[in-house]
Amino acid sequence: MQSRGVGGIGISTTAGACTRDFSRMNAGGRKRVAVVVGAGPAGLTAALELLRRSDITPVVFEADTQVGGISKTINYRGNRMDLGGHRFFSKSDWVMRWWQDILPLAQDQAPSGQGLQITYQSQSRHLPPPTPTASDPDAVMLVRRRLSRIFHRRRFFDYPLKLNAHTLKSLGLLEALRIGLSYGQAQLARRSPESSLEDFLVNRFGERLYRTFFEGYTEKVWGVPCRDISAEWGAQRIKGLTVTKAVLNAMARPFRAVADTSQKGTETSLIERFLYPKFGPGQMWETAARRIGALGGAIHLGHRIVGIEHEDALVRAVRVRDEAGSVRRVPCDELISTMAVCDLTRCLKPADSSVARIADRLPYRDFMTAGLLVRNMNSIARLQPGRPPDNNGMPPDNWIYIQEPEVRIGRLQIFNNWSPAMVADPATIWLGLEYFCKEGDDLWSMDDGRFLDFAAGELQRIGLIERSEVLDGTLVRVPKAYPAYFGGYGEFARVRAYLNGFRNLYPVGRNGMHRYNNQDHSMLAANGAVSSIINGGFGKSDIWRINEEEAYQEEIGADELPKPA
Ligand SMILES: Cc1cc2nc3c(=O)[nH]c(=O)nc-3n(C[C@H](O)[C@H](O)[C@H](O)COP(=O)(O)OP(=O)(O)OC[C@H]3O[C@@H](n4cnc5c(N)ncnc54)[C@H](O)[C@@H]3O)c2cc1C
C-alpha cells in the first residue's frame, strides 16, 4: 500500500487498499459501511462523527491529493495560502466546541492565562486555555482581530463603511454630501417592488453609495449585473445591515470588551474577531483527518466517485476511479455526498431527464488566487496619512477589497496578518491576489506564468507594489468556489426532491447542497446526516433547513458578497 504524506498525514491512496479494507469490513458482517464523498469540512465531520457515535465504518473518497476541500491550506515553499481567508466563527455551540476539541486555543491567546470569554448565539462561555505541557504549541488556534478595508481611488476606506472624518476626507466633502443626499432620497422614495439585488442595495445604501462601493465589486464576484440577481439573495446575505446600523456599531465599538470574540446581537457583517488555526484552515482538517485515521476510518486521496448504483430508492454501491484510471465498485450501506449536486445527479442517472437538465444548469462562480511573495510594499503612509506602515510597507489588514475599476483583482489577502506562521520568512510579505472568474474564461485559461505577471502588474498599476519587489509566486485555481442562486437555481427544488427520494443518500455541504454554506453550516449538515443515519433515517429532510432560515447568515456571504461585504 502506498502512502502519501499530505500535510503530514499518511493516507492510503491506492484503490487496492480501499477494496481490501472494504471486503474485510463486509466479510465479518460486523459493520455497516458509509461511503463519504469528499474530504472537505463536511465529509471529514461526517466521518469523525460516525466513528465517534456509531459502529458504522466511514470510507472517505477524495478526488484531490490533500484534505480540506476549499478550506484546505496550500503550502508553497513554506508559505501557506488560505483560499479565500477562512474565519472560524460560528453561532453554533456544537461547532465551536468541535473546532476547539481538534485545535485548542493557544496558551498566549487567553488574557492572563484565564482563557477567553466567547459570546455567540445568545450564549457566553469561558474557554479554558490548554495546559502548556499538554498541548502541542503548533496545534492551536489563534484569536485574530479582523481588519479589512476597501481600497478605492488609491485610498483606504473602513469596512464596514463609517461616516467618520476619515471617510469624509477620503471621499471629499462634495462627494460625501452627494452620497448623503442620495441615501436620503432612497429612504424617501424606496424602490418598490424590491425585486433585484440592485433594488435591495439602493434601498439600504442609496444609489450613489451603491454605485461607488457595491455595483462594480458585485459584478466582479458574480459576473452578472446586480439587477439580474434576486433581492432575496441580498436579504439572505446582508440581512439587517444598513448605513444606520453600521454607524451605530462604529460608535459602540470602543465600549466592547476586548476579549469578546463575538458581539451578541450585532449583525454578522460587523463581527470583528475570529479564531484561526496557526497554520491556516487546512490545519484543522489535516488534524481531523489524522483523528479519523487513528479511530480506524479510511481516507483515500486521489479517488474520484464516477458512478453510483441504485435500485428501489436505495444506493447500493459507488464506482471509484483512482489516479491511475482504474475504476472499482465499492458497495455501501449509506452514502454521504459532498460532491457538487450536478455531479451527484449525473452519477445517479435520473430516469426523468428534466432533473438531470436542471442539475446541469446550476450556476457556479470560480475563483483563482495568485500567491505573490514580495520584499516590500509601497508605503501606505503615502496612501493613508497618519497610519504608520510596517517597515516593509505591509498594511495591517487581513484582507483588502480592491474597488478600482481599471483592475480585475477583487480582493487582496495579506497572509502574514492571518497568522505569522503562514509565512516562511517574516521579513517578506505573502500576498493572495483573488480573482473571481468562470472556468474556461480568459483569466482561467491564462498560462500560470503570464497570470502571475499580469497579477503583479495589476498591483503595481494601483500603486500597492513595485513589480521589482516580487520574489516568487504561485497560482491556484478553485473550480465551483461559489454555488450561485440565479439561472438554473430557480428549479432546484425538483433536483432536491429527486435526491430526497433515496433513503440512504445524504447530500450535505456547500456544493453538496448547492448552498452558500460556511464551514460551520457544512459541518452541521454533516452532523445532521450522521444523526439521521443513526436514527434510521429520522430527521433526514431537516438537514435542508440548516442555513436556510437562520437569523444568522454566514459572514462569508458578506465577505464574498459583492462587497463591500
Ligand atoms: C473565497 C472563500 C472564502 C471563504 N471564507 C470562509 C470563512 O471565512 N469561514 C468559513 O467558515 N467558511 C468560508 N468559506 C466556505 C468554506 O470554504 C466552505 O463552506 C467549506 O469548505 C465547505 O465544505 P464542504 O465539505 O461542504 O465542501 P468542500 O470544501 O468543497 O469539499 C468538498 C470535497 O469533495 C471533493 N469532491 C468533489 N467531487 C468529488 C468526487 N466526485 N469524488 C471524490 N471527491 C470529490 C472535493 O475535491 C472537495 O475536497 C469560504 C469559501 C470561499 C470560496
XYZ file of N, CA and C and ligand atoms in Angstrom, residues 37-43 61-64 68-71 83-87 303-305 338-340 343 367 411 481-482 508-511 517-520 522 556 560, ligand 1:
179
model
N -18.279 10.941 0.256
C -17.640 11.522 -0.930
C -17.104 12.898 -0.571
N -15.786 13.040 -0.560
C -15.166 14.336 -0.301
C -14.586 14.445 1.095
N -13.340 14.922 1.183
C -12.685 15.118 2.489
C -12.545 16.598 2.794
N -13.597 17.356 2.520
C -13.668 18.754 2.951
C -14.262 18.781 4.359
N -14.579 19.973 4.877
C -15.142 20.065 6.229
C -16.365 19.167 6.445
N -17.264 19.102 5.472
C -18.474 18.296 5.664
C -18.129 16.807 5.707
N -17.342 16.347 4.743
C -17.029 14.920 4.667
C -16.249 14.453 5.885
N -13.715 8.972 0.169
C -13.013 9.086 -1.106
C -12.885 10.559 -1.460
N -11.663 10.971 -1.722
C -11.395 12.382 -2.015
C -10.661 12.473 -3.364
N -11.219 13.255 -4.270
C -10.627 13.369 -5.603
C -9.279 14.104 -5.560
N -9.157 15.032 -4.660
C -7.953 15.856 -4.561
C -6.810 15.047 -3.917
N -9.365 18.850 3.067
C -9.739 20.221 3.406
C -10.713 20.861 2.428
N -10.883 20.252 1.245
C -11.788 20.859 0.256
C -11.353 22.270 -0.046
N -12.301 23.198 -0.154
C -11.891 24.580 -0.418
C -11.441 25.276 0.867
N -11.463 24.558 1.983
C -10.899 25.090 3.222
C -9.496 24.528 3.454
N -7.282 29.742 0.744
C -8.039 30.133 -0.450
C -9.295 30.888 -0.038
N -9.183 32.160 0.114
C -10.361 32.952 0.471
C -10.237 33.632 1.823
N -9.431 33.087 2.695
C -9.352 33.692 4.035
C -10.494 33.164 4.882
N -10.229 32.098 5.641
C -11.313 31.439 6.375
C -11.334 31.829 7.841
N -12.335 32.568 8.210
C -12.526 32.872 9.624
C -13.268 31.723 10.283
N -8.999 9.714 -5.275
C -10.057 8.778 -5.680
C -11.344 9.549 -5.944
N -11.798 9.462 -7.165
C -12.992 10.223 -7.555
C -14.182 9.280 -7.753
N -15.316 9.662 -7.179
C -16.548 8.894 -7.410
C -17.041 9.246 -8.811
N -20.636 14.988 -0.584
C -20.380 16.430 -0.583
C -19.942 16.872 -1.981
N -20.029 15.956 -2.960
C -19.683 16.359 -4.332
C -20.760 17.294 -4.868
N -20.430 18.048 -5.885
C -21.394 19.023 -6.410
C -22.677 18.314 -6.846
N -22.760 16.869 -10.275
C -22.003 15.627 -10.464
C -22.733 14.439 -9.839
N -12.859 30.643 -9.022
C -12.036 31.534 -8.215
C -10.564 31.195 -8.425
N -9.903 40.995 -4.479
C -9.538 41.103 -3.072
C -8.070 40.775 -2.916
N -16.203 27.442 -6.683
C -15.994 28.011 -5.350
C -17.296 28.564 -4.775
N -18.144 29.048 -5.652
C -19.396 29.680 -5.196
C -20.598 29.064 -5.902
N -24.794 16.633 1.523
C -24.509 17.662 2.537
C -23.396 18.575 2.040
N -23.209 19.703 2.748
C -22.087 20.590 2.441
C -22.454 21.704 1.474
N -21.456 22.378 1.025
C -21.642 23.610 0.234
C -22.111 23.279 -1.186
N -21.254 22.675 -1.986
C -21.709 22.280 -3.310
C -22.598 21.057 -3.235
N -22.885 27.775 1.911
C -22.521 27.388 3.281
C -21.127 27.837 3.665
N -20.994 28.226 4.896
C -19.685 28.370 5.513
C -19.286 27.003 6.055
N -18.077 26.901 6.574
C -17.656 25.615 7.129
C -18.646 25.109 8.178
N -19.092 26.001 9.055
C -19.951 25.534 10.152
C -21.267 24.967 9.640
N -21.715 23.562 6.743
C -21.399 22.266 6.132
C -21.248 21.201 7.212
N -19.297 35.033 5.572
C -18.637 34.852 4.298
C -19.502 35.471 3.229
N -17.818 37.462 0.854
C -17.685 37.059 -0.524
C -18.573 37.933 -1.337
C -13.385 32.732 -1.054
C -13.987 31.916 0.056
C -13.929 32.371 1.371
C -14.484 31.614 2.405
N -14.405 32.077 3.701
C -14.917 31.344 4.707
C -14.810 31.785 6.063
O -14.277 32.860 6.332
N -15.294 30.985 7.039
C -15.899 29.784 6.773
O -16.285 29.086 7.712
N -16.066 29.362 5.505
C -15.588 30.104 4.469
N -15.716 29.670 3.173
C -16.553 28.499 2.913
C -15.824 27.180 3.099
O -14.695 27.154 2.252
C -16.786 26.084 2.738
O -18.004 26.258 3.421
C -16.309 24.684 3.102
O -15.048 24.373 2.586
C -17.329 23.700 2.537
O -17.002 22.419 2.950
P -17.618 21.190 2.178
O -17.013 19.979 2.769
O -19.077 21.323 2.138
O -17.152 21.351 0.651
P -15.725 21.474 0.018
O -14.808 22.226 0.867
O -15.961 21.958 -1.366
O -15.211 19.964 -0.054
C -15.770 19.042 -0.962
C -14.707 17.991 -1.289
O -15.283 16.991 -2.128
C -14.332 16.606 -3.092
N -15.036 16.022 -4.249
C -15.857 16.654 -5.117
N -16.325 15.784 -6.038
C -15.787 14.577 -5.736
C -15.911 13.285 -6.319
N -16.682 13.054 -7.391
N -15.224 12.265 -5.754
C -14.437 12.476 -4.659
N -14.283 13.678 -4.072
C -14.968 14.707 -4.598
C -13.620 17.905 -3.434
O -12.359 17.671 -4.023
C -13.535 18.571 -2.073
O -12.336 18.254 -1.417
C -15.152 30.392 2.112
C -15.204 29.941 0.792
C -14.635 30.687 -0.238
C -14.713 30.181 -1.661
